Amino acid sequence: MNVYFSCSITGGRAEEAVYQAIVKELEDLGHEVPTAHLSSPQVMDMELVVDPVEIFERDMAWLRECDAVVAEVSSPSHGVGYEIAYALTLGKPVLCCYKAGKKISKIISGNTSPGLKVMNYAREGDAPLQVRAFMAELRGD
């Protein structure tokens, strides 16, 4: 599957190790992740050289082409929220995971869209397990 990974870039990088673990899990499961670079510690430097319009057009195209979205939503991000809403509008299944104890937007936690699954994780190592279960559910395993 083609999986769009979404996470905070400018809103905070406190969960960067979790971002990396999620992307690694998706790739280890054999999925294509066009946004894998978002988990990199160098993402800010990489994205600085790209025009905002190019980023918007690129990312919206990736969202249209993806089979599912996995978003880490522990750190507030306008972009992540936008991507989640757009993906749901397109009928894409979306997993939002966040660190237990973090306050996330009620627009996410209260969303009753049948395509949205929201889960929290206690430890860094739990997030990839949630991703694995979500992907298995999508495959019908």
C-alpha positions as CSV (number, residue, x, y, z in Angstrom):
1,M,0.0,0.0,0.0
2,N,0.9,3.6,-0.5
3,V,0.7,5.2,3.0
4,Y,0.9,9.0,3.6
5,F,2.7,9.6,7.0
6,S,1.8,12.9,8.6
7,C,3.5,14.6,11.6
8,S,4.3,18.0,13.0
9,I,7.3,19.8,11.4
10,T,7.2,23.4,12.6
11,G,4.7,22.7,15.5
12,G,7.2,20.7,17.5
13,R,9.5,17.6,17.1
14,A,9.3,16.1,20.6
15,E,8.0,12.8,19.2
16,E,10.6,12.5,16.4
17,A,11.8,9.1,17.6
18,V,8.2,7.9,17.4
19,Y,7.9,9.4,13.9
20,Q,11.0,7.4,12.9
21,A,9.6,4.2,14.5
22,I,6.3,4.5,12.7
23,V,7.9,5.1,9.3
24,K,10.3,2.1,9.9
25,E,7.3,-0.1,10.8
26,L,5.4,0.9,7.6
27,E,8.5,0.3,5.4
28,D,9.3,-3.0,7.2
29,L,5.7,-4.1,6.4
30,G,6.5,-3.4,2.7
31,H,4.5,-0.2,2.3
32,E,5.5,2.8,0.2
33,V,5.8,6.0,2.3
34,P,6.3,9.0,0.1
35,T,6.6,11.2,3.2
36,A,9.2,9.1,5.0
37,H,11.5,12.1,5.0
38,L,9.3,13.9,7.5
39,S,10.6,11.6,10.2
40,S,14.2,12.7,9.6
41,P,16.0,15.1,12.0
42,Q,17.0,17.1,8.9
43,V,13.5,17.6,7.6
44,M,13.5,21.4,8.4
45,D,16.6,21.8,6.3
46,M,15.2,19.7,3.5
47,E,11.9,21.6,3.4
48,L,13.5,25.1,3.6
49,V,14.7,24.8,0.0
50,V,11.3,23.9,-1.4
51,D,8.8,26.6,-2.2
52,P,5.6,26.5,-0.1
53,V,3.4,26.2,-3.2
54,E,5.5,23.2,-4.4
55,I,5.1,21.6,-1.0
56,F,1.4,22.1,-1.0
57,E,0.9,20.7,-4.5
58,R,3.3,17.8,-3.9
59,D,1.6,16.8,-0.6
60,M,-1.9,17.1,-1.9
61,A,-1.0,14.9,-4.9
62,W,0.5,12.3,-2.5
63,L,-2.7,12.4,-0.4
64,R,-4.8,11.8,-3.5
65,E,-2.6,8.9,-4.6
66,C,-2.3,7.2,-1.2
67,D,-4.3,4.3,0.1
68,A,-4.2,5.4,3.8
69,V,-2.9,8.0,6.1
70,V,-1.1,7.5,9.4
71,A,-0.7,10.7,11.5
72,E,1.1,11.2,14.7
73,V,-0.8,14.1,16.4
74,S,0.8,14.6,19.8
75,S,2.2,18.0,18.7
76,P,-0.3,20.5,17.4
77,S,0.1,21.2,13.7
78,H,-2.1,23.2,11.3
79,G,-0.7,21.2,8.4
80,V,-1.4,17.8,9.9
81,G,-5.0,18.8,10.7
82,Y,-5.5,20.0,7.2
83,E,-4.0,16.7,5.8
84,I,-6.3,14.6,8.0
85,A,-9.4,16.6,6.9
86,Y,-8.5,16.4,3.2
87,A,-7.8,12.7,3.4
88,L,-11.1,12.0,5.1
89,T,-12.9,14.1,2.5
90,L,-11.2,11.9,-0.1
91,G,-12.5,8.8,1.7
92,K,-9.1,7.6,2.8
93,P,-8.8,5.6,6.0
94,V,-6.8,7.6,8.7
95,L,-5.1,6.5,11.9
96,C,-4.3,9.3,14.3
97,C,-2.0,8.2,17.2
98,Y,-0.8,10.3,20.0
99,K,1.2,9.9,23.3
100,A,-1.0,9.2,26.2
101,G,-1.5,12.2,28.5
102,K,-1.1,14.7,25.6
103,K,-4.1,16.9,24.9
104,I,-5.1,16.7,21.3
105,S,-7.7,18.7,19.3
106,K,-11.3,17.8,20.1
107,I,-11.9,18.1,16.4
108,I,-9.8,14.9,16.1
109,S,-10.8,13.2,19.4
110,G,-14.5,13.9,18.8
111,N,-14.6,13.1,15.1
112,T,-17.1,10.4,14.4
113,S,-16.0,9.8,10.8
114,P,-16.1,6.1,10.0
115,G,-12.8,6.4,8.2
116,L,-10.9,7.8,11.3
117,K,-9.3,5.8,14.1
118,V,-7.8,7.6,17.0
119,M,-5.5,5.7,19.4
120,N,-3.1,6.7,22.1
121,Y,0.1,4.9,23.1
122,A,1.9,4.7,26.4
123,R,5.4,4.0,25.2
124,E,7.3,4.8,22.0
125,G,7.3,1.1,21.1
126,D,3.5,0.9,21.2
127,A,2.9,3.3,18.3
128,P,4.4,1.0,15.6
129,L,2.2,-1.8,17.0
130,Q,-0.9,0.3,16.6
131,V,0.2,1.1,13.0
132,R,0.7,-2.7,12.3
133,A,-2.8,-3.4,13.7
134,F,-4.3,-0.6,11.6
135,M,-2.7,-1.8,8.4
136,A,-3.7,-5.4,9.1
137,E,-7.3,-4.2,9.6
138,L,-7.2,-2.4,6.3
139,R,-6.0,-5.6,4.5
140,G,-8.7,-7.5,6.2
141,D,-6.4,-9.7,8.3
